[in-house]
Amino acid sequence: MEYKGFDLNISTYGVLNYHVSDDIYNSLNSCYGYGNKEVGMLDANRWSEDGTYLSSVPRTYAANNATLAWNDLFSSRKIQNAAYWKIANVELGYNFPDKWFGGYVSGVRLYVSAQNLYTFTGYHGYNVDYAGGTFTPGYNF
């Protein structure tokens, strides 16, 4: 887009229907027996008076060392909607008139640019469009 010597370029991209498993978030929301937990794991309103289970936090139960891992079964609760829209680049420039330089120079342009300005997403992880390391995309450590 151009107006009176100024120009503006905006680059964006995004992904729909993108789901990932974020192990950092999952471990904080796990009912496994060690480590720090997110406040949601302390949900005091898990049960109603009629005994209905209300919380989205998985139920825990007594276990011995042989069955301890069953307290942390993988479920769809651990998959996050990672759809996003990212403002990747914004560039604002001004093209100086050639007459300003008396014919010695032409095509002079001054610009400012910003990259990775903002990502619109509900994802809880660090960077929604990089799933990390040498592992399969969609699995974030």
Coordinates of C-alpha atoms in Angstrom, one line a residue:
M1 CA 0.0 0.0 0.0
E2 CA 1.4 3.4 -1.0
Y3 CA 0.4 7.0 -0.3
K4 CA 2.4 10.2 -1.1
G5 CA 5.8 8.5 -0.9
F6 CA 5.0 6.3 2.1
D7 CA 4.5 2.6 1.8
L8 CA 3.3 0.0 4.3
N9 CA 3.8 -3.8 4.0
I10 CA 2.3 -6.3 6.4
S11 CA 2.9 -10.0 6.3
T12 CA 0.8 -12.4 8.3
Y13 CA 0.3 -16.2 8.4
G14 CA -1.6 -18.7 10.5
V15 CA -2.9 -22.2 10.9
L16 CA -6.3 -23.6 11.6
N17 CA -7.1 -27.0 13.0
Y18 CA -3.7 -27.4 14.6
H19 CA -3.4 -29.4 17.9
V20 CA -0.3 -30.1 20.0
S21 CA 0.7 -31.8 23.2
D22 CA 2.8 -29.5 25.4
D23 CA 4.7 -31.6 28.0
I24 CA 5.6 -28.6 30.1
Y25 CA 1.9 -27.6 30.5
N26 CA 0.9 -31.2 30.9
S27 CA 3.4 -31.9 33.7
L28 CA 2.1 -28.9 35.6
N29 CA -1.4 -30.2 35.3
S30 CA -0.6 -33.8 35.9
C31 CA -1.8 -35.9 38.9
Y32 CA 1.5 -37.8 38.9
G33 CA 3.1 -37.9 42.3
Y34 CA 6.0 -35.5 42.0
G35 CA 6.9 -31.9 41.1
N36 CA 5.2 -28.6 41.3
K37 CA 1.6 -28.3 40.2
E38 CA -0.6 -25.6 38.7
V39 CA -3.3 -24.1 41.0
G40 CA -6.0 -25.8 38.9
M41 CA -4.9 -29.1 40.3
L42 CA -6.0 -27.8 43.7
D43 CA -9.6 -27.3 42.4
A44 CA -11.8 -27.3 45.6
N45 CA -15.0 -27.5 43.5
R46 CA -14.4 -31.0 42.0
W47 CA -17.5 -32.5 43.3
S48 CA -21.2 -31.4 43.6
E49 CA -23.4 -32.3 46.6
D50 CA -25.0 -35.1 44.6
G51 CA -21.5 -36.6 44.0
T52 CA -21.2 -35.5 40.4
Y53 CA -17.5 -34.9 39.3
L54 CA -17.3 -31.3 38.0
S55 CA -13.7 -30.6 37.4
S56 CA -11.7 -31.0 34.2
V57 CA -8.8 -32.2 36.3
P58 CA -8.4 -36.0 36.0
R59 CA -9.4 -38.1 39.0
T60 CA -6.6 -39.6 41.1
Y61 CA -6.6 -42.8 43.0
A62 CA -4.4 -44.8 45.3
A63 CA -1.6 -46.6 43.6
N64 CA 1.5 -48.5 44.4
N65 CA 4.8 -48.3 42.4
A66 CA 3.6 -50.9 39.9
T67 CA 0.5 -48.8 39.0
L68 CA 1.7 -45.2 39.7
A69 CA 1.9 -44.4 36.0
W70 CA -1.8 -45.0 35.6
N71 CA -2.5 -41.8 37.5
D72 CA -1.1 -39.9 34.5
L73 CA -2.8 -41.5 31.5
F74 CA -2.6 -39.5 28.3
S75 CA -6.0 -38.1 27.4
S76 CA -7.6 -35.5 25.0
R77 CA -7.4 -33.1 28.0
K78 CA -3.7 -32.9 27.3
I79 CA -4.1 -31.8 23.7
Q80 CA -4.3 -28.1 23.1
N81 CA -5.9 -26.2 20.3
A82 CA -2.9 -24.4 18.8
A83 CA -4.6 -22.6 16.0
Y84 CA -3.0 -19.2 15.5
W85 CA -2.6 -16.1 13.4
K86 CA 0.8 -14.3 13.5
I87 CA 1.8 -10.8 12.5
A88 CA 5.1 -11.8 11.0
N89 CA 6.4 -8.6 9.6
V90 CA 5.4 -4.9 9.4
E91 CA 7.4 -2.5 7.3
L92 CA 6.8 1.3 7.0
G93 CA 8.9 3.2 4.5
Y94 CA 9.3 6.6 2.8
N95 CA 10.6 7.0 -0.7
F96 CA 12.3 10.4 -1.0
P97 CA 11.7 12.4 -4.2
D98 CA 14.7 12.2 -6.6
K99 CA 14.6 16.0 -6.9
W100 CA 15.7 16.3 -3.3
F101 CA 19.1 15.0 -4.2
G102 CA 19.7 17.2 -7.3
G103 CA 19.9 14.2 -9.7
Y104 CA 23.0 12.8 -8.0
V105 CA 21.1 9.9 -6.3
S106 CA 17.8 8.3 -7.1
G107 CA 15.5 5.8 -5.4
V108 CA 16.5 6.7 -1.8
R109 CA 14.2 5.0 0.7
L110 CA 14.1 5.0 4.5
Y111 CA 12.2 2.4 6.4
V112 CA 11.6 0.8 9.7
S113 CA 10.7 -2.9 10.1
A114 CA 9.4 -5.1 13.0
Q115 CA 9.3 -8.9 13.0
N116 CA 7.2 -11.3 15.0
L117 CA 5.0 -8.6 16.5
Y118 CA 2.1 -10.6 17.9
T119 CA 0.6 -14.0 17.8
F120 CA -3.2 -14.5 18.3
T121 CA -3.7 -17.9 19.9
G122 CA -5.1 -19.6 22.9
Y123 CA -2.1 -21.9 23.1
H124 CA -0.4 -22.1 26.6
G125 CA 3.1 -23.0 25.3
Y126 CA 6.1 -20.7 24.4
N127 CA 6.0 -20.7 20.7
V128 CA 3.0 -22.1 18.8
D129 CA 4.6 -22.5 15.4
Y130 CA 7.7 -24.3 16.6
A131 CA 7.1 -27.7 18.2
G132 CA 10.7 -28.1 19.3
G133 CA 13.8 -30.2 18.8
T134 CA 14.2 -33.2 16.6
F135 CA 10.9 -34.7 17.6
T136 CA 7.7 -34.9 15.5
P137 CA 6.0 -31.5 15.0
G138 CA 3.1 -31.1 17.4
Y139 CA 4.9 -32.5 20.4
N140 CA 6.4 -29.6 22.5
F141 CA 8.9 -30.1 25.3

